[in-house]
Amino acid sequence: MAFPAGFGWGAATAAYQVEGGWDADGRGPCVWDTFTHQGGERVFKNQTGDVACGSYTLWEEDLKCIKQLGLTHYRFSLSWSRLLPDGTTGFINQKGIDYYNKVINDLLAHGVTPLVTIYHFDLPQALEDQGGWLSEAIIDIFDRYAQFCFRTFGDRVKQWITINEPNTYALIAYEMGIFAPGVPHPGTGGYQAAHNMIKAHARSWHSYNSLFRREQKGMVSLSLFFGWSEPADPNSVPDREATMRVISFTLDFFAKPIFIDGDYPELVKSRVASMSKKQGYPSSRLPEFTEEEKKMIKGTADFFAVQYYTTRFVKYQENKKGELGFIQDMEIDYFPDPSWKGVGWIYFVPWGIRKLLKYIKDTYNNPVIYITENGFPQRDPPSLDDTQRWEYFRQTFQELLRAIHVDGVNLQLYCAWSLLDNFEWNDGYNTRFGLFHVDFEDPARPRAPYTSAKEYAKVIKNNGLEGSS
Ligand code: GAL
């Protein structure tokens, strides 16, 4: 079975994870610069993205990798603080514009479509100093930054992701304090940040729609992370309900307002309200959208972008002590099956992606779906012959074929995470997701293909798997 004609084959990266050049040519600091420079073992061996893969100076090496794979699409993100060092359009860094112009023009000259993420976890530090995603002021500032991106690059970029995984970032950065800026706000920060991210996304979609769409004819969405969830005991009603809560609190939390009706799922609203009441809050910890905001948010995505890595089993776990927190609000525990092989938090469960795609199709009116990230890592030191890891990709492609041909899912693009080994946030360079190996000990940062890269190139060339069923 082959993929549909015209299916898009991509690989993805993100600015802070690959570019390096953290203070080159006028780039302003972002929250990850501050966070990694503070040390404190919050990142593996206190590693930083100061140099990373050096893509800021070695872009041409990346382009060679892209050509070797035969990608139809390359997904990368813009470093906000490289373009606007203090986050605002008060000062525009021409050197930053020049860099991305070169990347975009080179891609197009080689027949590769750029899929551009406007913001991928790297908030300018100057904006974090004013409250970051916890402050409502960010909505307007993000919208202006997005408009600047559309105006500057939108004559050539036709596929945009406004915010990468707002659901991950709101939770891991602003609720748990594990990601930069590193300050936990249990039970409140995640909701507040998510609320502002949804509004910022929606505002920038409207800006595109009213100011740029007619001329540029592009598409705008946001990418949502979801680890598929299955009830630990399928016969247990509490486990099944707990699983629904995970889906509602993580995926539907963003997708329902944006794709359906402008508002959070009832399940989330009632649950956070009742937990807040028990904890003595005068009102729900989950902020509310006004009627006007609901109208503004509804329908603000031109395709459904989703990122899948793994699956978990879910069990009901009562929050007996009324503890404050996002997971505690859901009253769940989640865990992998003991038989699954895993590296870090990612367990080898390719079948979860088919269930996720089917869920999106059924819940969100059969949208056009892009998988904007999917992958499986190796631990450092990795093996160039990563045949075992390729098995994850191969089985994933089989699941995608079933999703398309059996379930009728309208999947049009797949991006592997990642083109290169890169700075994997708190795991530094210890977790390697690349299709290409990067030697981080060598100042020239040479790239070399893993077996997975060679196999992926074959799949792209054939637009399918050979001999798959
Ligand atoms: C995603 C994130 C990427 C990458 C990947 C692998 O959540 O968008 O930046 O780190 O996970 O963990």
Tab-separated table of C-alpha atoms and ligand atoms in Angstrom:
chain	number	residue	atom	x	y	z
A	1	MET	CA	0.000	0.000	0.000
A	2	ALA	CA	1.230	3.393	-0.942
A	3	PHE	CA	0.607	6.808	0.519
A	4	PRO	CA	-1.730	9.079	-1.457
A	5	ALA	CA	-0.178	10.952	-4.363
A	6	GLY	CA	1.237	14.276	-3.220
A	7	PHE	CA	1.685	13.144	0.388
A	8	GLY	CA	4.133	15.438	2.189
A	9	TRP	CA	7.310	14.009	3.716
A	10	GLY	CA	9.171	16.220	6.144
A	11	ALA	CA	11.549	16.462	9.051
A	12	ALA	CA	11.422	19.030	11.813
A	13	THR	CA	13.752	21.091	13.982
A	14	ALA	CA	13.384	24.063	16.323
A	15	ALA	CA	15.558	27.165	16.542
A	16	TYR	CA	16.924	26.869	20.075
A	17	GLN	CA	17.587	23.161	19.660
A	18	VAL	CA	19.757	23.453	16.528
A	19	GLU	CA	20.878	26.998	15.721
A	20	GLY	CA	23.459	27.916	18.345
A	21	GLY	CA	24.816	31.412	17.720
A	22	TRP	CA	23.011	32.402	20.887
A	23	ASP	CA	24.539	35.893	21.002
A	24	ALA	CA	25.605	36.200	17.353
A	25	ASP	CA	24.758	39.193	15.177
A	26	GLY	CA	22.472	40.950	17.625
A	27	ARG	CA	20.312	38.034	18.787
A	28	GLY	CA	18.672	38.797	22.127
A	29	PRO	CA	18.554	36.220	24.937
A	30	CYS	CA	15.607	33.851	25.231
A	31	VAL	CA	14.372	32.059	28.340
A	32	TRP	CA	16.416	28.957	27.502
A	33	ASP	CA	19.645	30.990	27.407
A	34	THR	CA	18.932	32.292	30.898
A	35	PHE	CA	17.775	28.925	32.203
A	36	THR	CA	20.740	26.926	30.862
A	37	HIS	CA	23.285	29.579	31.900
A	38	GLN	CA	21.983	29.492	35.458
A	39	GLY	CA	23.146	25.870	35.768
A	40	GLY	CA	21.851	23.964	38.758
A	41	GLU	CA	21.690	20.587	36.990
A	42	ARG	CA	18.211	21.245	35.648
A	43	VAL	CA	19.640	20.260	32.272
A	44	PHE	CA	21.768	17.147	31.764
A	45	LYS	CA	25.371	18.071	32.712
A	46	ASN	CA	24.352	21.727	32.595
A	47	GLN	CA	24.545	21.612	28.793
A	48	THR	CA	23.290	24.588	26.781
A	49	GLY	CA	22.110	25.447	23.278
A	50	ASP	CA	24.869	28.077	22.909
A	51	VAL	CA	26.368	26.187	19.968
A	52	ALA	CA	24.003	23.203	19.504
A	53	CYS	CA	24.254	21.939	15.899
A	54	GLY	CA	25.583	25.303	14.757
A	55	SER	CA	22.824	25.584	12.171
A	56	TYR	CA	23.062	29.378	12.295
A	57	THR	CA	26.388	29.136	10.476
A	58	LEU	CA	26.089	25.594	9.096
A	59	TRP	CA	22.705	25.879	7.392
A	60	GLU	CA	24.173	24.589	4.136
A	61	GLU	CA	25.114	21.330	5.890
A	62	ASP	CA	21.489	20.967	6.991
A	63	LEU	CA	20.350	21.581	3.449
A	64	LYS	CA	22.571	18.723	2.282
A	65	CYS	CA	20.848	16.410	4.782
A	66	ILE	CA	17.441	17.588	3.585
A	67	LYS	CA	18.439	16.862	-0.018
A	68	GLN	CA	19.845	13.460	0.906
A	69	LEU	CA	16.510	12.475	2.411
A	70	GLY	CA	14.542	13.860	-0.525
A	71	LEU	CA	12.161	15.734	1.792
A	72	THR	CA	9.204	17.530	0.271
A	73	HIS	CA	8.828	19.686	3.427
A	74	TYR	CA	11.167	21.059	6.053
A	75	ARG	CA	9.699	22.287	9.319
A	76	PHE	CA	11.814	24.733	11.311
A	77	SER	CA	11.107	27.500	13.789
A	78	LEU	CA	12.010	31.167	13.858
A	79	SER	CA	13.990	32.378	16.846
A	80	TRP	CA	11.834	35.247	18.092
A	81	SER	CA	14.775	36.933	19.835
A	82	ARG	CA	16.990	36.623	16.748
A	83	LEU	CA	14.427	38.601	14.770
A	84	LEU	CA	13.178	40.892	17.536
A	85	PRO	CA	15.854	40.916	20.266
A	86	ASP	CA	13.568	42.311	22.984
A	87	GLY	CA	10.503	40.545	21.610
A	88	THR	CA	8.870	43.682	20.240
A	89	THR	CA	8.907	45.253	16.799
A	90	GLY	CA	10.556	48.314	18.385
A	91	PHE	CA	13.861	46.980	17.093
A	92	ILE	CA	14.128	44.583	14.159
A	93	ASN	CA	17.373	42.656	13.664
A	94	GLN	CA	18.089	42.621	9.914
A	95	LYS	CA	20.741	39.903	10.351
A	96	GLY	CA	18.034	37.592	11.669
A	97	ILE	CA	15.813	38.336	8.693
A	98	ASP	CA	18.758	37.669	6.354
A	99	TYR	CA	19.373	34.260	7.923
A	100	TYR	CA	15.795	33.050	7.576
A	101	ASN	CA	15.496	34.532	4.097
A	102	LYS	CA	18.443	32.405	3.075
A	103	VAL	CA	16.956	29.266	4.633
A	104	ILE	CA	13.582	29.841	2.981
A	105	ASN	CA	15.018	30.782	-0.411
A	106	ASP	CA	17.423	27.816	-0.432
A	107	LEU	CA	14.598	25.426	0.430
A	108	LEU	CA	12.393	26.771	-2.329
A	109	ALA	CA	15.271	26.709	-4.829
A	110	HIS	CA	15.612	22.983	-4.063
A	111	GLY	CA	11.898	22.284	-4.357
A	112	VAL	CA	11.353	21.875	-0.605
A	113	THR	CA	8.307	23.520	1.000
A	114	PRO	CA	9.038	25.441	4.209
A	115	LEU	CA	6.647	24.766	7.097
A	116	VAL	CA	7.441	27.469	9.615
A	117	THR	CA	6.807	27.533	13.349
A	118	ILE	CA	6.601	31.069	14.644
A	119	TYR	CA	7.260	30.158	18.267
A	120	HIS	CA	8.785	26.952	19.643
A	121	PHE	CA	9.366	27.292	23.424
A	122	ASP	CA	11.991	30.102	23.175
A	123	LEU	CA	10.331	33.233	24.535
A	124	PRO	CA	12.538	36.348	24.459
A	125	GLN	CA	13.836	36.900	27.984
A	126	ALA	CA	12.726	40.552	27.861
A	127	LEU	CA	9.123	39.351	27.552
A	128	GLU	CA	9.491	36.780	30.299
A	129	ASP	CA	10.706	39.615	32.525
A	130	GLN	CA	7.309	41.246	31.987
A	131	GLY	CA	5.407	38.121	33.042
A	132	GLY	CA	5.790	35.959	29.934
A	133	TRP	CA	2.842	33.734	29.082
A	134	LEU	CA	1.290	34.392	32.487
A	135	SER	CA	0.632	37.985	31.529
A	136	GLU	CA	-2.226	38.955	29.240
A	137	ALA	CA	-0.009	41.566	27.584
A	138	ILE	CA	1.682	38.723	25.683
A	139	ILE	CA	-1.387	38.255	23.464
A	140	ASP	CA	-0.969	41.569	21.733
A	141	ILE	CA	2.821	41.253	21.593
A	142	PHE	CA	2.632	37.767	20.059
A	143	ASP	CA	0.110	38.965	17.492
A	144	ARG	CA	2.451	41.766	16.417
A	145	TYR	CA	5.373	39.338	16.156
A	146	ALA	CA	3.263	36.938	14.083
A	147	GLN	CA	2.179	39.767	11.787
A	148	PHE	CA	5.816	40.736	11.378
A	149	CYS	CA	6.608	37.116	10.341
A	150	PHE	CA	3.717	36.973	7.853
A	151	ARG	CA	4.726	40.353	6.394
A	152	THR	CA	8.409	39.455	6.135
A	153	PHE	CA	8.311	35.836	4.973
A	154	GLY	CA	4.713	35.164	3.940
A	155	ASP	CA	5.312	35.888	0.261
A	156	ARG	CA	7.189	32.548	0.252
A	157	VAL	CA	5.996	30.678	3.357
A	158	LYS	CA	2.510	29.244	2.924
A	159	GLN	CA	2.278	26.873	5.870
A	160	TRP	CA	2.478	28.320	9.360
A	161	ILE	CA	2.369	26.948	12.883
A	162	THR	CA	1.812	29.787	15.347
A	163	ILE	CA	2.723	28.025	18.598
A	164	ASN	CA	4.397	24.654	19.020
A	165	GLU	CA	2.737	22.423	21.595
A	166	PRO	CA	1.122	25.060	23.794
A	167	ASN	CA	-0.265	22.155	25.809
A	168	THR	CA	3.211	20.839	26.635
A	169	TYR	CA	4.707	24.215	27.313
A	170	ALA	CA	1.928	25.566	29.513
A	171	LEU	CA	2.148	22.427	31.634
A	172	ILE	CA	5.881	21.719	31.796
A	173	ALA	CA	7.085	25.311	31.956
A	174	TYR	CA	4.408	27.309	33.754
A	175	GLU	CA	2.704	24.637	35.866
A	176	MET	CA	5.616	22.357	36.761
A	177	GLY	CA	8.585	24.682	36.280
A	178	ILE	CA	10.660	21.963	34.606
A	179	PHE	CA	11.183	23.854	31.332
A	180	ALA	CA	12.432	27.433	31.197
A	181	PRO	CA	11.664	29.847	32.836
A	182	GLY	CA	11.683	27.172	35.564
A	183	VAL	CA	9.240	28.541	38.146
A	184	PRO	CA	6.391	26.208	39.176
A	185	HIS	CA	2.821	27.501	39.670
A	186	PRO	CA	0.868	24.352	40.578
A	187	GLY	CA	-2.796	24.388	39.744
A	188	THR	CA	-2.825	27.887	38.246
A	189	GLY	CA	0.150	28.703	35.976
A	190	GLY	CA	-0.579	26.043	33.369
A	191	TYR	CA	-4.173	27.180	32.930
A	192	GLN	CA	-3.246	30.859	32.823
A	193	ALA	CA	-0.477	30.319	30.240
A	194	ALA	CA	-2.676	28.047	28.127
A	195	HIS	CA	-5.499	30.589	28.220
A	196	ASN	CA	-3.197	33.317	26.923
A	197	MET	CA	-1.673	31.003	24.298
A	198	ILE	CA	-5.094	30.120	22.887
A	199	LYS	CA	-6.013	33.787	22.619
A	200	ALA	CA	-2.627	34.699	21.123
A	201	HIS	CA	-2.958	31.959	18.529
A	202	ALA	CA	-6.505	32.993	17.636
A	203	ARG	CA	-5.594	36.671	17.360
A	204	SER	CA	-2.707	35.932	15.013
A	205	TRP	CA	-4.904	33.635	12.877
A	206	HIS	CA	-7.339	36.535	12.495
A	207	SER	CA	-4.490	38.873	11.587
A	208	TYR	CA	-3.433	36.458	8.866
A	209	ASN	CA	-6.993	36.073	7.726
A	210	SER	CA	-7.786	39.747	7.429
A	211	LEU	CA	-4.417	41.211	6.445
A	212	PHE	CA	-2.484	38.558	4.515
A	213	ARG	CA	-4.573	35.621	3.377
A	214	ARG	CA	-6.001	37.127	0.225
A	215	GLU	CA	-2.587	37.947	-1.157
A	216	GLN	CA	-0.441	35.194	0.362
A	217	LYS	CA	-2.936	32.320	0.165
A	218	GLY	CA	-1.348	30.344	2.995
A	219	MET	CA	-2.591	28.261	5.912
A	220	VAL	CA	-2.210	28.793	9.656
A	221	SER	CA	-2.627	26.386	12.560
A	222	LEU	CA	-0.978	25.419	15.855
A	223	SER	CA	0.575	22.073	16.724
A	224	LEU	CA	-0.803	20.030	19.601
A	225	PHE	CA	1.009	17.276	21.453
A	226	PHE	CA	-0.802	14.162	22.474
A	227	GLY	CA	0.392	10.913	24.027
A	228	TRP	CA	-2.421	8.444	23.326
A	229	SER	CA	-4.174	7.179	26.466
A	230	GLU	CA	-5.873	3.847	27.119
A	231	PRO	CA	-7.756	2.803	30.259
A	232	ALA	CA	-5.605	0.531	32.435
A	233	ASP	CA	-8.643	-1.673	32.945
A	234	PRO	CA	-11.039	-1.312	29.990
A	235	ASN	CA	-13.852	-2.791	32.105
A	236	SER	CA	-13.452	-0.236	34.866
A	237	VAL	CA	-15.755	2.780	34.544
A	238	PRO	CA	-13.485	4.979	36.759
A	239	ASP	CA	-10.462	4.112	34.555
A	240	ARG	CA	-12.414	4.845	31.378
A	241	GLU	CA	-13.573	8.176	32.788
A	242	ALA	CA	-10.041	8.982	33.921
A	243	THR	CA	-8.822	8.315	30.365
A	244	MET	CA	-11.455	10.668	28.966
A	245	ARG	CA	-10.233	13.310	31.394
A	246	VAL	CA	-6.661	12.977	30.111
A	247	ILE	CA	-7.861	13.457	26.547
A	248	SER	CA	-10.076	16.391	27.551
A	249	PHE	CA	-7.460	18.160	29.687
A	250	THR	CA	-4.610	17.841	27.172
A	251	LEU	CA	-5.844	17.597	23.576
A	252	ASP	CA	-9.467	18.814	23.662
A	253	PHE	CA	-8.539	21.625	26.041
A	254	PHE	CA	-6.995	23.387	23.024
A	255	ALA	CA	-8.676	21.664	20.097
A	256	LYS	CA	-12.304	22.114	21.185
A	257	PRO	CA	-12.142	25.909	21.519
A	258	ILE	CA	-10.155	26.304	18.325
A	259	PHE	CA	-11.826	23.728	16.082
A	260	ILE	CA	-15.358	23.534	17.489
A	261	ASP	CA	-16.939	26.278	19.556
A	262	GLY	CA	-14.524	28.689	21.196
A	263	ASP	CA	-14.775	27.174	24.669
A	264	TYR	CA	-13.115	24.578	26.903
A	265	PRO	CA	-14.638	21.093	27.272
A	266	GLU	CA	-17.433	20.930	29.882
A	267	LEU	CA	-15.575	18.114	31.622
A	268	VAL	CA	-12.575	20.378	32.212
A	269	LYS	CA	-14.640	23.382	33.294
A	270	SER	CA	-16.765	21.478	35.796
A	271	ARG	CA	-13.876	19.497	37.212
A	272	VAL	CA	-11.540	22.468	37.799
A	273	ALA	CA	-14.443	24.453	39.225
A	274	SER	CA	-15.381	21.738	41.734
A	275	MET	CA	-11.775	21.068	42.747
A	276	SER	CA	-11.178	24.805	43.203
A	277	LYS	CA	-14.278	25.084	45.370
A	278	LYS	CA	-13.138	22.221	47.586
A	279	GLN	CA	-9.790	23.949	47.961
A	280	GLY	CA	-11.446	27.164	49.092
A	281	TYR	CA	-10.901	29.269	45.978
A	282	PRO	CA	-13.584	31.928	45.470
A	283	SER	CA	-13.863	30.952	41.786
A	284	SER	CA	-12.475	28.344	39.393
A	285	ARG	CA	-8.711	28.305	38.830
A	286	LEU	CA	-9.515	27.850	35.136
A	287	PRO	CA	-9.991	31.274	33.545
A	288	GLU	CA	-13.136	31.823	31.466
A	289	PHE	CA	-13.448	33.118	27.930
A	290	THR	CA	-15.923	35.952	27.411
A	291	GLU	CA	-18.644	35.449	24.771
A	292	GLU	CA	-16.740	37.773	22.470
A	293	GLU	CA	-13.530	35.804	22.970
A	294	LYS	CA	-15.323	32.541	22.212
A	295	LYS	CA	-16.436	33.951	18.880
A	296	MET	CA	-12.909	35.163	18.215
A	297	ILE	CA	-11.341	31.766	19.025
A	298	LYS	CA	-13.769	29.459	17.223
A	299	GLY	CA	-12.588	28.196	13.834
A	300	THR	CA	-9.054	29.581	13.947
A	301	ALA	CA	-7.099	26.753	12.318
A	302	ASP	CA	-6.779	25.784	8.656
A	303	PHE	CA	-5.568	22.242	9.336
A	304	PHE	CA	-5.032	19.999	12.376
A	305	ALA	CA	-1.352	19.667	13.348
A	306	VAL	CA	-0.564	16.951	15.844
A	307	GLN	CA	2.610	15.528	17.399
A	308	TYR	CA	2.680	11.973	18.656
A	309	TYR	CA	5.457	10.071	20.407
A	310	THR	CA	4.017	7.495	22.764
A	311	THR	CA	1.099	6.028	24.720
A	312	ARG	CA	0.223	5.464	28.377
A	313	PHE	CA	-2.284	3.472	30.389
A	314	VAL	CA	-4.470	5.545	32.673
A	315	LYS	CA	-5.910	4.725	36.047
A	316	TYR	CA	-8.240	6.655	38.300
A	317	GLN	CA	-6.369	7.944	41.321
A	318	GLU	CA	-8.333	9.880	43.871
A	319	ASN	CA	-6.876	13.203	44.978
A	320	LYS	CA	-7.657	12.460	48.599
A	321	LYS	CA	-5.808	15.369	50.146
A	322	GLY	CA	-7.156	17.863	47.626
A	323	GLU	CA	-3.653	18.640	46.354
A	324	LEU	CA	-3.183	21.495	43.968
A	325	GLY	CA	-2.050	20.692	40.433
A	326	PHE	CA	-3.018	19.878	36.878
A	327	ILE	CA	-2.507	16.101	37.206
A	328	GLN	CA	-4.234	16.241	40.599
A	329	ASP	CA	-7.229	17.986	38.997
A	330	MET	CA	-7.539	15.066	36.583
A	331	GLU	CA	-7.263	12.510	39.425
A	332	ILE	CA	-5.261	10.097	37.350
A	333	ASP	CA	-2.140	8.049	37.349
A	334	TYR	CA	-0.544	7.062	34.044
A	335	PHE	CA	2.127	4.543	33.235
A	336	PRO	CA	3.471	2.389	30.418
A	337	ASP	CA	2.845	-1.315	29.990
A	338	PRO	CA	5.805	-3.166	31.554
A	339	SER	CA	6.381	-5.015	28.268
A	340	TRP	CA	6.988	-1.826	26.248
A	341	LYS	CA	10.567	-0.878	25.425
A	342	GLY	CA	11.368	2.721	26.183
A	343	VAL	CA	14.014	5.425	26.050
A	344	GLY	CA	13.328	8.113	28.643
A	345	TRP	CA	9.633	9.009	28.565
A	346	ILE	CA	9.058	7.514	25.122
A	347	TYR	CA	7.808	3.948	24.920
A	348	PHE	CA	7.653	1.999	21.698
A	349	VAL	CA	3.934	2.108	20.881
A	350	PRO	CA	3.458	2.829	17.173
A	351	TRP	CA	-0.218	1.754	17.245
A	352	GLY	CA	-1.184	4.718	19.437
A	353	ILE	CA	-0.841	7.045	16.479
A	354	ARG	CA	-3.622	5.334	14.525
A	355	LYS	CA	-6.006	5.625	17.481
A	356	LEU	CA	-5.106	9.268	17.907
A	357	LEU	CA	-5.714	10.041	14.226
A	358	LYS	CA	-9.061	8.257	14.328
A	359	TYR	CA	-10.042	10.205	17.450
A	360	ILE	CA	-9.200	13.493	15.724
A	361	LYS	CA	-11.143	12.483	12.623
A	362	ASP	CA	-14.236	11.524	14.619
A	363	THR	CA	-14.157	14.416	17.085
A	364	TYR	CA	-13.072	17.261	14.846
A	365	ASN	CA	-15.109	16.706	11.658
A	366	ASN	CA	-12.528	14.876	9.589
A	367	PRO	CA	-10.009	17.707	9.259
A	368	VAL	CA	-6.910	17.756	7.090
A	369	ILE	CA	-4.243	16.425	9.466
A	370	TYR	CA	-0.515	17.096	9.482
A	371	ILE	CA	1.750	15.109	11.782
A	372	THR	CA	4.238	17.859	12.533
A	373	GLU	CA	6.423	15.697	14.817
A	374	ASN	CA	6.932	12.010	15.504
A	375	GLY	CA	10.032	10.079	16.434
A	376	PHE	CA	11.955	7.793	18.744
A	377	PRO	CA	15.293	8.591	20.389
A	378	GLN	CA	18.567	6.869	21.126
A	379	ARG	CA	20.645	7.489	24.212
A	380	ASP	CA	24.143	8.870	23.910
A	381	PRO	CA	26.402	7.291	22.646
A	382	PRO	CA	24.164	6.353	19.733
A	383	SER	CA	24.803	3.761	17.090
A	384	LEU	CA	24.903	4.866	13.452
A	385	ASP	CA	23.283	1.559	12.618
A	386	ASP	CA	19.993	2.238	14.393
A	387	THR	CA	18.045	-0.545	12.684
A	388	GLN	CA	16.055	-1.164	15.858
A	389	ARG	CA	14.972	2.448	16.031
A	390	TRP	CA	13.975	2.321	12.358
A	391	GLU	CA	11.469	-0.338	13.369
A	392	TYR	CA	9.551	2.401	15.241
A	393	PHE	CA	9.312	4.483	12.078
A	394	ARG	CA	8.479	1.483	9.871
A	395	GLN	CA	5.654	0.321	12.132
A	396	THR	CA	4.440	3.897	12.436
A	397	PHE	CA	4.180	4.162	8.641
A	398	GLN	CA	2.162	0.930	8.595
A	399	GLU	CA	-0.194	2.456	11.138
A	400	LEU	CA	-0.478	5.625	9.052
A	401	LEU	CA	-1.349	3.586	5.979
A	402	ARG	CA	-4.113	1.856	7.939
A	403	ALA	CA	-5.328	5.200	9.255
A	404	ILE	CA	-5.532	6.568	5.719
A	405	HIS	CA	-6.832	3.538	3.815
A	406	VAL	CA	-8.908	1.731	6.443
A	407	ASP	CA	-10.075	4.528	8.751
A	408	GLY	CA	-10.354	7.204	6.057
A	409	VAL	CA	-8.259	9.739	7.942
A	410	ASN	CA	-7.364	12.787	5.857
A	411	LEU	CA	-3.642	12.756	6.666
A	412	GLN	CA	-1.582	14.789	4.215
A	413	LEU	CA	1.856	15.315	5.766
A	414	TYR	CA	4.288	13.549	8.060
A	415	CYS	CA	7.321	15.171	9.719
A	416	ALA	CA	9.903	13.111	11.559
A	417	TRP	CA	11.431	14.588	14.678
A	418	SER	CA	14.176	15.389	14.021
A	419	LEU	CA	16.394	16.138	11.068
A	420	LEU	CA	19.422	16.274	13.383
A	421	ASP	CA	20.477	15.176	16.822
A	422	ASN	CA	19.975	18.334	18.855
A	423	PHE	CA	19.575	19.963	22.259
A	424	GLU	CA	16.765	17.916	23.788
A	425	TRP	CA	15.690	20.448	26.448
A	426	ASN	CA	16.346	19.084	29.968
A	427	ASP	CA	18.059	16.023	28.466
A	428	GLY	CA	20.661	18.132	26.672
A	429	TYR	CA	22.602	16.083	24.108
A	430	ASN	CA	22.059	12.829	25.953
A	431	THR	CA	18.871	11.965	24.058
A	432	ARG	CA	19.280	11.862	20.294
A	433	PHE	CA	16.314	12.133	17.980
A	434	GLY	CA	18.196	12.864	14.750
A	435	LEU	CA	17.896	11.141	11.408
A	436	PHE	CA	21.426	12.500	11.138
A	437	HIS	CA	24.047	12.062	13.817
A	438	VAL	CA	25.799	15.236	14.955
A	439	ASP	CA	29.232	15.041	16.574
A	440	PHE	CA	28.946	17.609	19.373
A	441	GLU	CA	32.605	17.112	20.368
A	442	ASP	CA	33.831	18.329	16.989
A	443	PRO	CA	33.748	22.121	16.452
A	444	ALA	CA	32.732	21.499	12.798
A	445	ARG	CA	29.653	19.591	14.041
A	446	PRO	CA	29.760	17.045	11.187
A	447	ARG	CA	26.451	15.389	10.258
A	448	ALA	CA	26.269	11.677	9.326
A	449	PRO	CA	23.168	9.676	8.351
A	450	TYR	CA	21.848	6.975	10.643
A	451	THR	CA	20.407	3.860	9.026
A	452	SER	CA	17.000	5.447	9.721
A	453	ALA	CA	17.862	8.336	7.391
A	454	LYS	CA	18.725	5.954	4.563
A	455	GLU	CA	15.549	3.950	5.119
A	456	TYR	CA	13.412	7.085	5.379
A	457	ALA	CA	14.824	8.309	2.058
A	458	LYS	CA	13.596	5.051	0.458
A	459	VAL	CA	10.106	5.478	1.888
A	460	ILE	CA	9.981	9.030	0.562
A	461	LYS	CA	11.199	7.939	-2.861
A	462	ASN	CA	8.615	5.116	-3.068
A	463	ASN	CA	5.916	7.176	-1.359
A	464	GLY	CA	5.298	4.062	0.700
A	465	LEU	CA	6.717	0.979	2.317
A	466	GLU	CA	7.914	-1.853	0.199
A	467	GLY	CA	6.013	-5.079	0.876
A	468	SER	CA	3.907	-3.659	3.727
A	469	SER	CA	0.455	-4.896	4.528
B	1	GAL	C1	8.371	17.807	21.407
B	1	GAL	C2	9.026	19.145	21.147
B	1	GAL	C3	10.337	19.038	20.430
B	1	GAL	C4	11.177	17.857	20.857
B	1	GAL	C5	10.341	16.595	20.983
B	1	GAL	C6	11.092	15.386	21.514
B	1	GAL	O1	7.493	17.904	22.478
B	1	GAL	O2	8.170	19.942	20.364
B	1	GAL	O3	11.006	20.262	20.581
B	1	GAL	O4	11.955	18.129	21.932
B	1	GAL	O5	9.243	16.817	21.800
B	1	GAL	O6	11.073	15.311	22.888
